[in-house]
Coordinates of C-alpha atoms in Angstrom, one line a residue:
Chain A
D1 CA -14.8 6.3 18.5
S2 CA -12.7 4.5 16.2
G3 CA -14.1 1.0 16.9
V4 CA -11.3 0.6 18.3
T5 CA -10.7 -0.9 21.5
Q6 CA -7.0 -0.7 23.8
T7 CA -6.6 -1.7 27.7
P8 CA -5.4 -0.6 29.9
K9 CA -5.3 2.6 29.1
H10 CA -2.2 3.3 32.0
L11 CA 0.0 0.9 33.3
I12 CA 3.1 1.6 35.8
T13 CA 5.6 -1.3 36.2
A14 CA 8.8 -1.3 37.2
T15 CA 11.4 -2.1 35.4
G16 CA 12.7 -5.7 34.6
Q17 CA 9.1 -6.6 34.2
R18 CA 7.1 -7.3 31.5
V19 CA 3.5 -6.7 30.2
T20 CA 1.0 -7.2 27.8
L21 CA -1.9 -4.8 25.4
R22 CA -4.8 -6.1 24.0
C23 CA -5.8 -4.6 21.0
S24 CA -9.9 -5.0 19.4
P25 CA -10.1 -4.1 15.7
R26 CA -13.1 -2.5 14.4
S27 CA -15.9 -5.2 13.4
G28 CA -14.4 -6.7 10.1
D29 CA -10.8 -5.7 10.0
L30 CA -8.8 -8.2 9.3
S31 CA -5.4 -5.8 10.2
V32 CA -4.2 -4.4 13.1
Y33 CA -1.1 -2.8 13.4
W34 CA 1.2 -1.1 16.0
Y35 CA 2.6 1.4 16.7
Q36 CA 4.8 4.1 19.2
Q37 CA 5.3 6.7 20.1
S38 CA 7.3 8.7 22.4
L39 CA 8.7 12.3 22.9
D40 CA 11.7 12.1 20.8
Q41 CA 10.7 10.1 18.1
G42 CA 7.4 10.1 16.9
L43 CA 4.8 7.8 16.2
Q44 CA 6.7 4.9 15.1
F45 CA 5.0 1.4 13.4
L46 CA 5.9 -1.3 15.0
I47 CA 4.5 -4.4 13.4
H48 CA 1.2 -5.0 11.1
Y49 CA -0.6 -8.8 11.9
Y50 CA -3.5 -9.5 9.3
N51 CA -5.8 -12.3 9.8
G52 CA -3.7 -14.1 12.1
E53 CA -0.8 -14.0 10.2
E54 CA 2.3 -11.9 10.9
R55 CA 2.3 -9.2 7.4
A56 CA 5.6 -6.7 8.4
K57 CA 8.2 -5.5 10.7
G58 CA 8.9 -1.7 11.3
N59 CA 10.9 -0.6 14.3
I60 CA 10.0 -2.7 16.8
L61 CA 12.5 -4.7 19.2
E62 CA 13.8 -8.1 20.0
R63 CA 12.4 -8.0 23.7
F64 CA 9.0 -6.8 21.7
S65 CA 6.2 -9.5 20.2
A66 CA 2.9 -9.7 19.0
Q67 CA 0.1 -11.8 18.1
Q68 CA -3.1 -11.8 16.4
F69 CA -5.9 -14.5 17.8
P70 CA -8.8 -16.3 16.0
D71 CA -11.6 -13.6 16.8
L72 CA -8.7 -10.7 15.5
H73 CA -7.9 -9.5 18.7
S74 CA -4.2 -8.5 19.1
E75 CA -1.8 -8.2 21.8
L76 CA 1.4 -7.1 22.1
N77 CA 4.0 -8.2 24.5
L78 CA 6.8 -6.6 26.1
S79 CA 9.4 -8.0 28.2
S80 CA 12.6 -6.6 30.1
L81 CA 11.2 -3.5 30.0
E82 CA 13.4 -0.2 30.3
L83 CA 13.2 3.0 31.5
G84 CA 13.1 4.1 27.2
D85 CA 10.2 1.7 26.7
S86 CA 7.7 4.4 28.7
A87 CA 5.6 5.2 25.5
L88 CA 1.8 5.4 24.3
Y89 CA 1.9 2.5 22.3
F90 CA -1.3 2.2 19.4
C91 CA -3.1 0.0 17.8
A92 CA -5.1 0.7 14.4
S93 CA -6.5 -1.2 12.2
S94 CA -7.7 -0.8 8.5
E95 CA -5.5 -0.2 5.8
T96 CA -6.7 2.4 3.5
R97 CA -7.7 4.7 6.7
A98 CA -6.1 3.2 10.0
F99 CA -9.0 4.1 12.0
F100 CA -6.4 3.7 15.6
G101 CA -7.0 2.9 19.5
Q102 CA -7.0 5.3 22.2
G103 CA -3.8 4.3 23.5
T104 CA -1.9 2.4 26.3
R105 CA 0.4 5.3 28.2
L106 CA 3.3 2.5 29.8
T107 CA 5.6 4.4 32.4
V108 CA 7.8 2.1 33.1
V109 CA 9.7 3.3 36.7
Chain B
E1 CA 15.1 5.1 3.1
D2 CA 11.7 6.9 3.6
Q3 CA 11.8 10.1 5.7
V4 CA 9.2 12.9 6.1
T5 CA 9.8 16.2 8.0
Q6 CA 7.2 18.2 9.5
S7 CA 7.1 22.1 9.5
P8 CA 7.0 23.9 11.5
E9 CA 7.2 21.9 14.9
A10 CA 5.0 24.6 16.9
L11 CA 2.7 27.1 15.2
R12 CA 1.0 29.6 16.9
L13 CA -2.3 31.6 15.5
Q14 CA -4.4 34.1 15.9
E15 CA -8.3 33.1 15.4
G16 CA -9.3 33.8 11.8
E17 CA -5.9 34.1 11.5
S18 CA -5.4 31.5 8.4
S19 CA -2.3 29.6 7.7
S20 CA -0.4 27.0 6.1
L21 CA 1.2 23.3 7.1
N22 CA 4.4 21.8 5.7
C23 CA 4.9 17.7 5.2
S24 CA 7.7 17.4 2.8
Y25 CA 9.0 13.0 1.6
T26 CA 11.0 10.7 -0.1
V27 CA 9.3 7.5 -0.6
S28 CA 9.8 5.1 -2.6
G29 CA 6.9 4.8 -4.8
L30 CA 3.8 5.9 -3.3
R31 CA 1.0 4.5 -1.9
G32 CA -0.8 7.1 -0.7
L33 CA -0.5 10.5 2.0
F34 CA -2.4 10.9 4.4
W35 CA -3.1 14.1 7.2
Y36 CA -3.9 12.4 11.0
R37 CA -5.2 15.5 13.9
Q38 CA -4.2 14.4 17.4
D39 CA -5.2 16.3 20.5
P40 CA -2.7 15.1 24.1
G41 CA -3.3 12.2 25.5
K42 CA -5.6 10.7 21.9
G43 CA -5.3 8.4 19.2
P44 CA -4.5 10.3 15.8
E45 CA -7.8 11.2 14.2
F46 CA -8.4 10.5 9.8
L47 CA -8.2 13.8 8.2
F48 CA -7.3 12.8 4.6
T49 CA -5.8 10.5 2.0
L50 CA -4.4 11.6 -0.9
Y51 CA -2.9 9.7 -4.0
S52 CA -1.7 11.5 -7.2
A53 CA 0.2 14.7 -7.1
G54 CA -2.4 17.7 -8.2
E55 CA -5.1 15.6 -6.2
E56 CA -6.7 18.3 -3.5
K57 CA -9.4 17.5 -0.3
E58 CA -11.0 19.8 1.8
K59 CA -12.9 19.4 5.3
E60 CA -14.5 22.1 6.8
R61 CA -11.6 24.6 7.3
L62 CA -9.1 22.6 6.0
K63 CA -7.3 21.9 2.9
A64 CA -4.7 19.2 1.9
T65 CA -2.7 19.8 -1.4
L66 CA -0.1 17.0 -2.5
T67 CA 2.8 17.8 -5.1
K68 CA 5.5 15.3 -5.8
K69 CA 7.8 16.5 -3.0
E70 CA 5.2 18.1 -0.9
S71 CA 2.5 18.1 0.7
F72 CA 0.4 21.4 2.7
L73 CA -2.8 21.3 5.0
H74 CA -3.8 24.6 4.7
I75 CA -6.2 26.2 7.6
T76 CA -9.0 29.1 6.7
A77 CA -9.6 31.4 10.1
P78 CA -8.8 28.8 12.3
K79 CA -11.1 28.5 15.3
P80 CA -9.4 27.9 18.6
E81 CA -11.2 24.0 18.5
D82 CA -8.4 23.8 15.7
S83 CA -5.2 23.2 18.2
A84 CA -4.6 19.9 18.1
T85 CA -1.0 18.3 16.4
Y86 CA -1.7 18.0 12.6
L87 CA 0.5 14.3 12.4
C88 CA 1.9 13.8 8.0
A89 CA 2.3 10.4 6.9
T90 CA 2.9 8.6 4.0
V91 CA 2.9 4.2 3.2
S92 CA 5.2 3.1 0.1
Q93 CA 4.5 0.7 -2.5
D94 CA 6.2 -1.6 -0.3
S95 CA 5.5 -0.8 2.8
G96 CA 1.4 -2.8 2.9
Y97 CA 0.0 -0.6 4.3
A98 CA 2.4 0.8 7.0
L99 CA 1.9 4.5 8.2
N100 CA 5.5 6.5 8.5
F101 CA 4.7 9.8 10.0
G102 CA 6.6 13.1 11.1
K103 CA 6.8 14.6 13.7
G104 CA 3.8 16.8 13.5
T105 CA 3.2 20.4 13.8
S106 CA 1.4 21.3 16.7
L107 CA -0.9 23.9 16.3
L108 CA -2.4 26.3 19.2
V109 CA -5.0 28.7 17.6
T110 CA -6.1 31.4 20.6
P111 CA -8.7 33.8 20.7

């Protein structure tokens, strides 16, 4: 158990819809990193938050956004969903040794 | 642009048959190179961090090494439970600690 909690584990939704994925980092970790894993692209960095502030952006689409709340949990919002957004979404916490959650499998139909 | 390339894409070994996985990288200012293990449907699990050329780390049947251009993950006398996808990732000096992953090597160890 990494100590990073992600909910929900599975999500099935229709194209055009909006979903929210949630992540709670390990106790004491101030950072949350979001990653997307698809079969063709592999694991790709989306965005990094540290203590409530956005620190870095990777290959994140404009339709996607994230925030980190005062209790340090983070939410990744995906809107206007397309079939190609179907993927595993992971969050990770800590810096020098990233601990990953178990992921949310998003299926867009 | 920073790049991480892993080879082979897939590897099948007999139990006890040692081998190596390769990770070639180009990065502007390496902060660290990471190895992770990922089981199907699970999150990546941390194995090693290497920081400078010549560094080696070991854990059970796994040994990771680093040069200025590549890293190797040596698997000695593997067991079926070592079957997984092994991911290599770099962190550059100017990317915070965001991991740049290769596409992984899928390892299958048969009894």
